[in-house]
Short mmCIF file of N, CA and C in Angstrom, two decimals:
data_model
loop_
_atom_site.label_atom_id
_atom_site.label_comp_id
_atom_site.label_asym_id
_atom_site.label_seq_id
_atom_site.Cartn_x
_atom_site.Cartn_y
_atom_site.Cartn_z
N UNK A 1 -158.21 -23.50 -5.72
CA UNK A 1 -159.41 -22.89 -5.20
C UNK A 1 -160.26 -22.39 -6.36
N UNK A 2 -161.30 -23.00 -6.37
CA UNK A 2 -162.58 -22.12 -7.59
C UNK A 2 -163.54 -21.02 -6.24
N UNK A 3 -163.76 -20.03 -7.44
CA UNK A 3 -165.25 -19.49 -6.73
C UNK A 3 -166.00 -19.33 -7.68
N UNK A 4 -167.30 -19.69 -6.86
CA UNK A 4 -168.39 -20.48 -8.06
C UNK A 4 -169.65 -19.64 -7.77
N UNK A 5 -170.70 -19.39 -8.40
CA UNK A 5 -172.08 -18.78 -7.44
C UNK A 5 -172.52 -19.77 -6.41
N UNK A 6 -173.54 -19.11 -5.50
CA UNK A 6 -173.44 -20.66 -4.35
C UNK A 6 -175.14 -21.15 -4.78
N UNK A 7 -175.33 -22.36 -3.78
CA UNK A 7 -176.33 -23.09 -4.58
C UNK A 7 -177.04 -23.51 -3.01
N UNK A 8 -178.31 -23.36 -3.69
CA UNK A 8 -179.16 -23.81 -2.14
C UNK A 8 -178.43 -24.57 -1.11
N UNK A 9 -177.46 -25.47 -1.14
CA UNK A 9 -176.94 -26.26 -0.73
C UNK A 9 -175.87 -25.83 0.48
N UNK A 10 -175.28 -24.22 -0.09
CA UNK A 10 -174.79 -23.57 0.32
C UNK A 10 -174.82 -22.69 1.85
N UNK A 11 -176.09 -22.56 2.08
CA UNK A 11 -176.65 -21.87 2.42
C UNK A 11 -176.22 -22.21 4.53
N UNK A 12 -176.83 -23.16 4.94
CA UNK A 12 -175.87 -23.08 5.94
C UNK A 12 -174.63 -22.93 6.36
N UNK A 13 -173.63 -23.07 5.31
CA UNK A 13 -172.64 -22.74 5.45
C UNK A 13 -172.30 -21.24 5.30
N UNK A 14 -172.59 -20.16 4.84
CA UNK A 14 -172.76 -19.16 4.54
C UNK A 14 -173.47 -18.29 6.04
N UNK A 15 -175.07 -18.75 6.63
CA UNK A 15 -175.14 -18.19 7.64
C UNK A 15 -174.41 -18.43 8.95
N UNK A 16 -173.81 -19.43 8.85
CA UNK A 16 -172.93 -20.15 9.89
C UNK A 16 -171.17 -19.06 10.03
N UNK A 17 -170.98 -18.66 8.62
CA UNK A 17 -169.87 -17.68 8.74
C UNK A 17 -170.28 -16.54 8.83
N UNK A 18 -171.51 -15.96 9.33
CA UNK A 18 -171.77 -14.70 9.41
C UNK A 18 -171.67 -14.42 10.49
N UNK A 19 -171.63 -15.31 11.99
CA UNK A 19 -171.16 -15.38 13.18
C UNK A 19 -170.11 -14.42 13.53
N UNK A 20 -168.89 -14.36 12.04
CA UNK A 20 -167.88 -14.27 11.98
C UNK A 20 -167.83 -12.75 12.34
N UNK A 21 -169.03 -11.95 11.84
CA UNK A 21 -168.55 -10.91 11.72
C UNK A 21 -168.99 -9.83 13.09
N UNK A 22 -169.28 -11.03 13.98
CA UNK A 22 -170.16 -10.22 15.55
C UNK A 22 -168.66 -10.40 16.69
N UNK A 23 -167.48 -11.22 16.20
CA UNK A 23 -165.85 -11.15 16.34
C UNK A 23 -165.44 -10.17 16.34
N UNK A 24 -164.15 -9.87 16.92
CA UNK A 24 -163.17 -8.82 17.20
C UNK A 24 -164.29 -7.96 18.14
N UNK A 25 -163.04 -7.03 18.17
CA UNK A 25 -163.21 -5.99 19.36
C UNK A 25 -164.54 -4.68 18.55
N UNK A 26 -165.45 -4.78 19.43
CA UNK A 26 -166.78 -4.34 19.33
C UNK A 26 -166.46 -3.07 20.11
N UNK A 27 -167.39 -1.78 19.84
CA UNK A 27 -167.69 -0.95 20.75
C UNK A 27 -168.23 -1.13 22.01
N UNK A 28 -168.08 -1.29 23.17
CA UNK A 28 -168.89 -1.12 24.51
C UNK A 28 -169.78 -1.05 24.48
N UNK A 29 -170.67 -0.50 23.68
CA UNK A 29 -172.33 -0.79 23.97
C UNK A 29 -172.81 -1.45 23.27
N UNK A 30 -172.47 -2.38 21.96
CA UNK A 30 -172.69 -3.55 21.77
C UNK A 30 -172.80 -4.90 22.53
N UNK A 31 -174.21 -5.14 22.25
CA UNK A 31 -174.28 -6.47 22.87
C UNK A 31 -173.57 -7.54 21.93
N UNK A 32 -172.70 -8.67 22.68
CA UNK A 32 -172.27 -9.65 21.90
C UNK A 32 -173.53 -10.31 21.27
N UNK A 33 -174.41 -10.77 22.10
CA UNK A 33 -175.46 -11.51 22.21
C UNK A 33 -176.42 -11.18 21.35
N UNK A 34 -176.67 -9.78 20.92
CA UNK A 34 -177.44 -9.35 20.26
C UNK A 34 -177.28 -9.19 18.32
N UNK A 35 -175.61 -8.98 18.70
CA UNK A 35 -174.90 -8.64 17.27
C UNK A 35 -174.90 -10.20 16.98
N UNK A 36 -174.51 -11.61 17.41
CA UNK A 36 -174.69 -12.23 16.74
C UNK A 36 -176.04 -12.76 16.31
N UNK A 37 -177.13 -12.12 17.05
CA UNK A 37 -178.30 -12.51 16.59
C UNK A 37 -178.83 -11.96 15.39
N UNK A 38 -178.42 -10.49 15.23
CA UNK A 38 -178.59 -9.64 14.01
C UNK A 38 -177.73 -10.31 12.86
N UNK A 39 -176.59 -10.59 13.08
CA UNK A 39 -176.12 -11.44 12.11
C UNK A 39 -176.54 -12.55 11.40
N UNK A 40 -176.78 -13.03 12.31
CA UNK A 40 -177.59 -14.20 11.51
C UNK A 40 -178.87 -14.33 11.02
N UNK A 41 -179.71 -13.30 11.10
CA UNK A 41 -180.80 -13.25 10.64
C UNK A 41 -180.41 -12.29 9.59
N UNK A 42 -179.45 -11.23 9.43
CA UNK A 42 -179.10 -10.58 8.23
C UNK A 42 -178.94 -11.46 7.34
N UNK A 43 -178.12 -12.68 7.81
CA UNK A 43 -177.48 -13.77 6.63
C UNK A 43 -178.57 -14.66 6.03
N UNK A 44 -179.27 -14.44 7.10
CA UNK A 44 -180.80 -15.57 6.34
C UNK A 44 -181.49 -15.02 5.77
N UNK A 45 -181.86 -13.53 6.01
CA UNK A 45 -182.72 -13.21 4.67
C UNK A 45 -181.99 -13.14 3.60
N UNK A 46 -181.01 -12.81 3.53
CA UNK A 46 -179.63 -12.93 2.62
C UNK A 46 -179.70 -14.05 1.43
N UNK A 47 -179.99 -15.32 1.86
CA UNK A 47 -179.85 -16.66 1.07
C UNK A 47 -181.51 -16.27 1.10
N UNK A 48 -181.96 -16.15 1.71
CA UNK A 48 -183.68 -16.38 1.75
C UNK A 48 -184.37 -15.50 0.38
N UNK A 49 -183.94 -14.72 0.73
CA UNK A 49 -184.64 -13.21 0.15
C UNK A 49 -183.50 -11.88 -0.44
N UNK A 50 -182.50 -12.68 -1.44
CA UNK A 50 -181.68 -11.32 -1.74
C UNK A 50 -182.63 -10.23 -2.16
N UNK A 51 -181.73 -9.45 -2.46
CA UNK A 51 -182.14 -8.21 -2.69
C UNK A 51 -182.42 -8.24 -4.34
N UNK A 52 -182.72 -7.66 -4.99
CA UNK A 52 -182.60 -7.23 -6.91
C UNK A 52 -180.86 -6.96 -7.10
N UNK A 53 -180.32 -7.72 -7.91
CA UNK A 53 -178.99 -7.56 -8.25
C UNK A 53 -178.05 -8.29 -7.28
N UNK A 54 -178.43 -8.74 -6.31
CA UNK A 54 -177.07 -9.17 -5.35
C UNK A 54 -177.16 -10.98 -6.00
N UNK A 55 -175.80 -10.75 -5.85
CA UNK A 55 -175.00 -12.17 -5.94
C UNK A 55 -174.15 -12.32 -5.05
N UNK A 56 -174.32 -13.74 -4.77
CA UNK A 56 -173.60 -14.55 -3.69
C UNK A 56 -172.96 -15.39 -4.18
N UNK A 57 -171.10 -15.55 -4.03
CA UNK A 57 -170.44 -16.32 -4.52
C UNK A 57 -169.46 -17.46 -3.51
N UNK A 58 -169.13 -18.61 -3.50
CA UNK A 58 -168.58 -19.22 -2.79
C UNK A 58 -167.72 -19.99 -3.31
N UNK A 59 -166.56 -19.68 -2.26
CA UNK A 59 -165.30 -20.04 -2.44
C UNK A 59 -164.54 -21.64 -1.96
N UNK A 60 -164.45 -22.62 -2.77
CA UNK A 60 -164.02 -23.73 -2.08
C UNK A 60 -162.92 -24.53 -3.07
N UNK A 61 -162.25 -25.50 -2.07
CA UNK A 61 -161.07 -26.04 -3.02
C UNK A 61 -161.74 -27.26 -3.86
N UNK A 62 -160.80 -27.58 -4.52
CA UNK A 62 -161.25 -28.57 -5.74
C UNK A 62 -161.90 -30.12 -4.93
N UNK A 63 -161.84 -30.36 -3.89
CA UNK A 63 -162.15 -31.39 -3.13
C UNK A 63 -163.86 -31.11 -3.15
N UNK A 64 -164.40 -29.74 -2.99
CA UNK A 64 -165.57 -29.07 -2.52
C UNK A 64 -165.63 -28.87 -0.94
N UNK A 65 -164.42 -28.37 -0.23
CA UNK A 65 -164.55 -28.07 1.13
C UNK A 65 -164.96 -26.41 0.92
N UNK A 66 -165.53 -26.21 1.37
CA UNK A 66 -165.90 -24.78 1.18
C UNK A 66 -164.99 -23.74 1.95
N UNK A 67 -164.31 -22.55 1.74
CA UNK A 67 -163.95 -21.86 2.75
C UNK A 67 -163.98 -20.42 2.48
N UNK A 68 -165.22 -19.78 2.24
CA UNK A 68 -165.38 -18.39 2.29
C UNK A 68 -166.60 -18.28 1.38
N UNK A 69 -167.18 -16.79 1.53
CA UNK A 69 -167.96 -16.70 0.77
C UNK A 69 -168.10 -15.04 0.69
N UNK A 70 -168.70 -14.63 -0.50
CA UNK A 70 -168.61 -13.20 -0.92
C UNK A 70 -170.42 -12.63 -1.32
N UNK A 71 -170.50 -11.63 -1.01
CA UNK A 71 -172.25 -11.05 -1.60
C UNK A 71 -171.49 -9.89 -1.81
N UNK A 72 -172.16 -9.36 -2.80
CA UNK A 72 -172.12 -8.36 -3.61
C UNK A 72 -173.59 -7.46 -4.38
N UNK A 73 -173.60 -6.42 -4.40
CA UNK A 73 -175.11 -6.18 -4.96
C UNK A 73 -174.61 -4.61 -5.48
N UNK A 74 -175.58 -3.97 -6.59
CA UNK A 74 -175.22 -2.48 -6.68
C UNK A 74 -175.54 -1.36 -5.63
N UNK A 75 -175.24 -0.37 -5.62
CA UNK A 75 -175.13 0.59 -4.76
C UNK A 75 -174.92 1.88 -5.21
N UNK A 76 -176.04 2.77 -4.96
CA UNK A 76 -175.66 3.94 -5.59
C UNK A 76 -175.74 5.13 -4.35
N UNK A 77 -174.61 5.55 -4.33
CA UNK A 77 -173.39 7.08 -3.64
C UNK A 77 -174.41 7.74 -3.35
N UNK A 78 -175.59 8.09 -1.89
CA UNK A 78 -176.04 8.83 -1.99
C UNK A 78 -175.75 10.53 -2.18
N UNK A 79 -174.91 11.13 -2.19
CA UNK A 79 -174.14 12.11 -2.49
C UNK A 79 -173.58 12.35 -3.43
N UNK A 80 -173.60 11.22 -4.41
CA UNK A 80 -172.40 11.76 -6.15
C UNK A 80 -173.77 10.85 -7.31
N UNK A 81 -174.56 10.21 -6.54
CA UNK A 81 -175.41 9.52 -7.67
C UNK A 81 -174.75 8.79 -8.18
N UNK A 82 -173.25 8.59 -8.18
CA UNK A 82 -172.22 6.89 -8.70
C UNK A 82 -172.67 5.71 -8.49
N UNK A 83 -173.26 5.00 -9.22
CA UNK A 83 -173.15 3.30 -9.20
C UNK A 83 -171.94 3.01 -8.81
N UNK A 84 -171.95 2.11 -7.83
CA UNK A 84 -170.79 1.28 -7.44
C UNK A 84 -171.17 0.03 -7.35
N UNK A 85 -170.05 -0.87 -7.29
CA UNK A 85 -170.96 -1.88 -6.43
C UNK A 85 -170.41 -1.73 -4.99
N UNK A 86 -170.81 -3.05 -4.28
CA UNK A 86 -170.76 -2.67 -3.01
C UNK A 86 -170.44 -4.48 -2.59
N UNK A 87 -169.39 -4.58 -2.02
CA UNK A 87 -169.49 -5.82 -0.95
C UNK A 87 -170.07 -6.01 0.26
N UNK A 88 -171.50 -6.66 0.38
CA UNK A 88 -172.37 -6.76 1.38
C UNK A 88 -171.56 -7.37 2.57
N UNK A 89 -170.93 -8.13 1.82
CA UNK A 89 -170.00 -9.34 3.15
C UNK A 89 -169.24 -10.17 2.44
N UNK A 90 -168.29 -10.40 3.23
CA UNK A 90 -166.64 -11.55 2.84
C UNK A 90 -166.53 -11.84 4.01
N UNK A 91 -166.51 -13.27 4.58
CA UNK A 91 -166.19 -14.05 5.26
C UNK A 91 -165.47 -15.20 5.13
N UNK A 92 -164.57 -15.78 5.61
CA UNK A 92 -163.81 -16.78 5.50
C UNK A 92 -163.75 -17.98 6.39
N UNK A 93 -164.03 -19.05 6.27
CA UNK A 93 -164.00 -20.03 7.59
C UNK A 93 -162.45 -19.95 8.37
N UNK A 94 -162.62 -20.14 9.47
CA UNK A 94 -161.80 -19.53 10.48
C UNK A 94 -160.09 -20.59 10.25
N UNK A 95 -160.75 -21.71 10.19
CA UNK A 95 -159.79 -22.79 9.61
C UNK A 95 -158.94 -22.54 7.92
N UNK A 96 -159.53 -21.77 7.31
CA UNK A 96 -158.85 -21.23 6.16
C UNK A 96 -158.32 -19.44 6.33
N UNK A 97 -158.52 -19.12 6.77
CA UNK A 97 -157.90 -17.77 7.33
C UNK A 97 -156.37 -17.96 6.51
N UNK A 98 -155.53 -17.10 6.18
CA UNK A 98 -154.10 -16.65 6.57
C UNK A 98 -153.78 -17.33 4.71
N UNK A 99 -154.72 -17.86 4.34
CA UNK A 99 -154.40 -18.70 3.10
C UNK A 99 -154.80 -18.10 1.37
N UNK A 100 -155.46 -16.91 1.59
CA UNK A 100 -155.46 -15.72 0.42
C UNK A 100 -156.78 -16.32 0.03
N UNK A 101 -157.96 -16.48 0.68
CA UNK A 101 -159.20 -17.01 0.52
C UNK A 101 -159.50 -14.72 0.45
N UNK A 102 -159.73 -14.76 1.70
CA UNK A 102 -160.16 -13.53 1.51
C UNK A 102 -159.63 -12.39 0.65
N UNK A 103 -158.52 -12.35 -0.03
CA UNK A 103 -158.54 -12.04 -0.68
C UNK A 103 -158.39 -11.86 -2.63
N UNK A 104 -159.01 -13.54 -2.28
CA UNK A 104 -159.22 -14.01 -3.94
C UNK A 104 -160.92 -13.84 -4.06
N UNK A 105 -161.91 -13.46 -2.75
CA UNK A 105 -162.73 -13.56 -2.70
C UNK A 105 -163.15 -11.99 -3.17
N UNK A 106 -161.91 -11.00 -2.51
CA UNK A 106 -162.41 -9.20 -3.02
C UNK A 106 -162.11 -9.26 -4.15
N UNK A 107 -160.91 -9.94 -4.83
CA UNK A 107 -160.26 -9.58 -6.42
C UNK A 107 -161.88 -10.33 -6.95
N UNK A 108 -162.49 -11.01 -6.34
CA UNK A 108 -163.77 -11.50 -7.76
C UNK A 108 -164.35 -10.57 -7.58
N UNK A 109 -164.77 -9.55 -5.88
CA UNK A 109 -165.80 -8.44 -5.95
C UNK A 109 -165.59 -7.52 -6.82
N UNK A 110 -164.30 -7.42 -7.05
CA UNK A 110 -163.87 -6.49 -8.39
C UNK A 110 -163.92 -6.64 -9.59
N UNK A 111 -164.04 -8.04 -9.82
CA UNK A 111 -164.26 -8.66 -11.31
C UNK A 111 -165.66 -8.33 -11.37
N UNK A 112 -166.07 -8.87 -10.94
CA UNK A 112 -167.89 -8.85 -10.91
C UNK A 112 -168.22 -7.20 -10.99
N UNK A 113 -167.79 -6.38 -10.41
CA UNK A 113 -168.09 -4.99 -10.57
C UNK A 113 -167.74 -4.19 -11.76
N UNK A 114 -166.51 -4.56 -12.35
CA UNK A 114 -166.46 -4.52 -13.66
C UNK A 114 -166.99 -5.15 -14.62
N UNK A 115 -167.45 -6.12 -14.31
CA UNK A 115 -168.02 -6.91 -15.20
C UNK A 115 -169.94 -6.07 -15.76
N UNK A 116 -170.32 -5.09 -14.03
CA UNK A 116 -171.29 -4.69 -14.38
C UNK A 116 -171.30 -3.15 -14.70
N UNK A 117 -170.15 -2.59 -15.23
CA UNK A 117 -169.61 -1.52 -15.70
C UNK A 117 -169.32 -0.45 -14.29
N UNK A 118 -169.03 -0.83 -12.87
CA UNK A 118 -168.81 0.08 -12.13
C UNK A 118 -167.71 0.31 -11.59
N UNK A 119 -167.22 1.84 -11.70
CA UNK A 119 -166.22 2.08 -11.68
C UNK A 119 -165.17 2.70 -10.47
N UNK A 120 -166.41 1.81 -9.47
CA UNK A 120 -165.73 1.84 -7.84
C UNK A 120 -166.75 0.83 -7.29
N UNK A 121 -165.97 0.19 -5.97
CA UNK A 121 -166.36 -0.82 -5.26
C UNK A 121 -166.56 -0.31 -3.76
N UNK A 122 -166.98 -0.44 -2.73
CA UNK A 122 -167.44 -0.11 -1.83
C UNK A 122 -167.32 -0.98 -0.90
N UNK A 123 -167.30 -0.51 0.40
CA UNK A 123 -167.31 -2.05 1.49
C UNK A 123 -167.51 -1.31 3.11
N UNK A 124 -168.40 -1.62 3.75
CA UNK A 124 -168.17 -1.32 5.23
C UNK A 124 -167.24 -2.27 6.19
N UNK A 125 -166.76 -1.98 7.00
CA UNK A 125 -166.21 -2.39 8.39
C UNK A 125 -165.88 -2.40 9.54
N UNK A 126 -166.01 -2.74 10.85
CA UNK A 126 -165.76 -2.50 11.66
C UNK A 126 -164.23 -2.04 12.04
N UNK A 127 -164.41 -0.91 12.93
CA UNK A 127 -163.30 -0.03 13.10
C UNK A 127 -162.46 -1.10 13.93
N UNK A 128 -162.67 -1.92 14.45
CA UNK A 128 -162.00 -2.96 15.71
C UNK A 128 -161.62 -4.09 14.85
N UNK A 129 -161.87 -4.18 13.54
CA UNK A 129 -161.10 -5.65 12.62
C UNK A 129 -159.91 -5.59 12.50
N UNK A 130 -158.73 -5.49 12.70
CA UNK A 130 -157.55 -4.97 12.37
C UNK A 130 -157.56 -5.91 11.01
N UNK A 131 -157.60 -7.20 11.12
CA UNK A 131 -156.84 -7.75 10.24
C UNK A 131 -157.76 -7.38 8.72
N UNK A 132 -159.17 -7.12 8.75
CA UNK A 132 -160.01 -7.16 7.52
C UNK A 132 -159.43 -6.15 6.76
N UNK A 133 -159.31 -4.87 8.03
CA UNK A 133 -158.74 -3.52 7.64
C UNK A 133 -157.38 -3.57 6.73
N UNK A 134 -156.82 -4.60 7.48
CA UNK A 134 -155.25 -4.44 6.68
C UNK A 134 -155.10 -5.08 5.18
N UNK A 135 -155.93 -6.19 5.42
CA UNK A 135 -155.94 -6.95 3.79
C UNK A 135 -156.90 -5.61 2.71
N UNK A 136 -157.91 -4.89 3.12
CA UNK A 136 -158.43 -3.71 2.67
C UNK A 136 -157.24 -2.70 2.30
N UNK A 137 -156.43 -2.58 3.02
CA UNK A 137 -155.55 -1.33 3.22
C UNK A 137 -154.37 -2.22 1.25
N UNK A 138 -153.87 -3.16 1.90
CA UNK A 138 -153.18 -3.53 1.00
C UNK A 138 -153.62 -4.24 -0.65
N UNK A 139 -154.99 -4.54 -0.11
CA UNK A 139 -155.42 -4.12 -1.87
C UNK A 139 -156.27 -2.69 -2.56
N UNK A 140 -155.59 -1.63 -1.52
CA UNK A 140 -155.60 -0.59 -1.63
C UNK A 140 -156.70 0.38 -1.89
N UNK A 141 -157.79 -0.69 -1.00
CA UNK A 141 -159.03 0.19 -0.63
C UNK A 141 -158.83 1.61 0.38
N UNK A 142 -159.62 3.16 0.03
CA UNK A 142 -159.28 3.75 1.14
C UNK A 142 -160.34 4.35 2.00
N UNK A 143 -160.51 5.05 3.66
CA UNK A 143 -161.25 5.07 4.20
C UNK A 143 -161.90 6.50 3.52
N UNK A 144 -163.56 6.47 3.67
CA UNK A 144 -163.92 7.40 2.77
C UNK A 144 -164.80 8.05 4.14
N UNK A 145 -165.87 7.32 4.26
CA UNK A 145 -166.81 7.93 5.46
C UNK A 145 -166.28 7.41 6.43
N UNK A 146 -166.20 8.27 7.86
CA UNK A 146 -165.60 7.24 9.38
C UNK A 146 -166.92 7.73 10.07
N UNK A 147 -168.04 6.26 10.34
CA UNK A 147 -168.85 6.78 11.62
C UNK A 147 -168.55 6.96 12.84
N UNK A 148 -168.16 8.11 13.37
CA UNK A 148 -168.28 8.81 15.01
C UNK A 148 -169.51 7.85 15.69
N UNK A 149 -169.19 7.31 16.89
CA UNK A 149 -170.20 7.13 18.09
C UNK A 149 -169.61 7.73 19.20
N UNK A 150 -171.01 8.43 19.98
CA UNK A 150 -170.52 8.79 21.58
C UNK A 150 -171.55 8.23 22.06
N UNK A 151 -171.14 7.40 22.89
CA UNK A 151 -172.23 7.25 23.98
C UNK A 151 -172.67 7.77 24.91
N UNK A 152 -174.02 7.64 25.23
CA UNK A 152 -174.63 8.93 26.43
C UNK A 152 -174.87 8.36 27.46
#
């Protein structure tokens, strides 16, 4: 497996796994319908229009089948003023799952973050991922902020 930066070429494949992340068990007042629509237009301005500093890297075997992909950009702690970086998104094609894609994809978010002198990494997730949570848990990311929802 290489991971490489990704290349225009890339690019449907990338919004096509962002589907991924409107999966698992959602809060109740989420629309399915809606979250994958936000998704995918997150992912297109994404390739369309990054941000200043974000990089997008993609993960595929030596054949060039592609199976995952990583964004990354800086981020600074509104509360400590720390640069971090921050993983925008890690996704994995569903057919490569279980095979250490996702997590050869965080060990680069960490390379890359050192690489831009920061000395913590960052990542949101849904409270209902078990499995994202657990590969998080065991490369020994820990929970820092927990957003509360009540619905009215």
């Amino acid at each position: 497996m290489i991971i490489r930066p990704w290349q225009e070429s890339d690019k449907p494949f990338i919004v096509s796994l962002a589907l991924r992340f409107a999966e698992g068990e959602l809060m109740g007042w989420r629309d399915p319908g809606l979250m994958k629509e936000a998704q995918l237009r997150i992912a297109q301005e994404s390739v369309d229009r990054p941000e200043p500093g974000t990089e997008v890297f993609v993960a595929e075997e030596e054949n060039g089948r592609r199976l995952g992909f990583l964004e990354v950009k800086p981020h600074k702690d509104a509360l400590t003023g720390i640069e971090q970086g921050s993983i925008v998104a890690v996704a994995v094609a569903p057919e490569s799952e279980g095979g250490g894609v996702g997590r050869r994809l965080l060990l680069k978010a960490e390379e890359w973050a050192r690489e831009q002198g920061f000395k913590q990494i960052v990542l949101s997730v849904f409270a209902g991922n078990e499995r994202a949570l657990n590969l998080y848990k065991q490369l020994n990311y820990e929970a820092d902020v927990v957003k509360m929802v009540k619905e009215l």
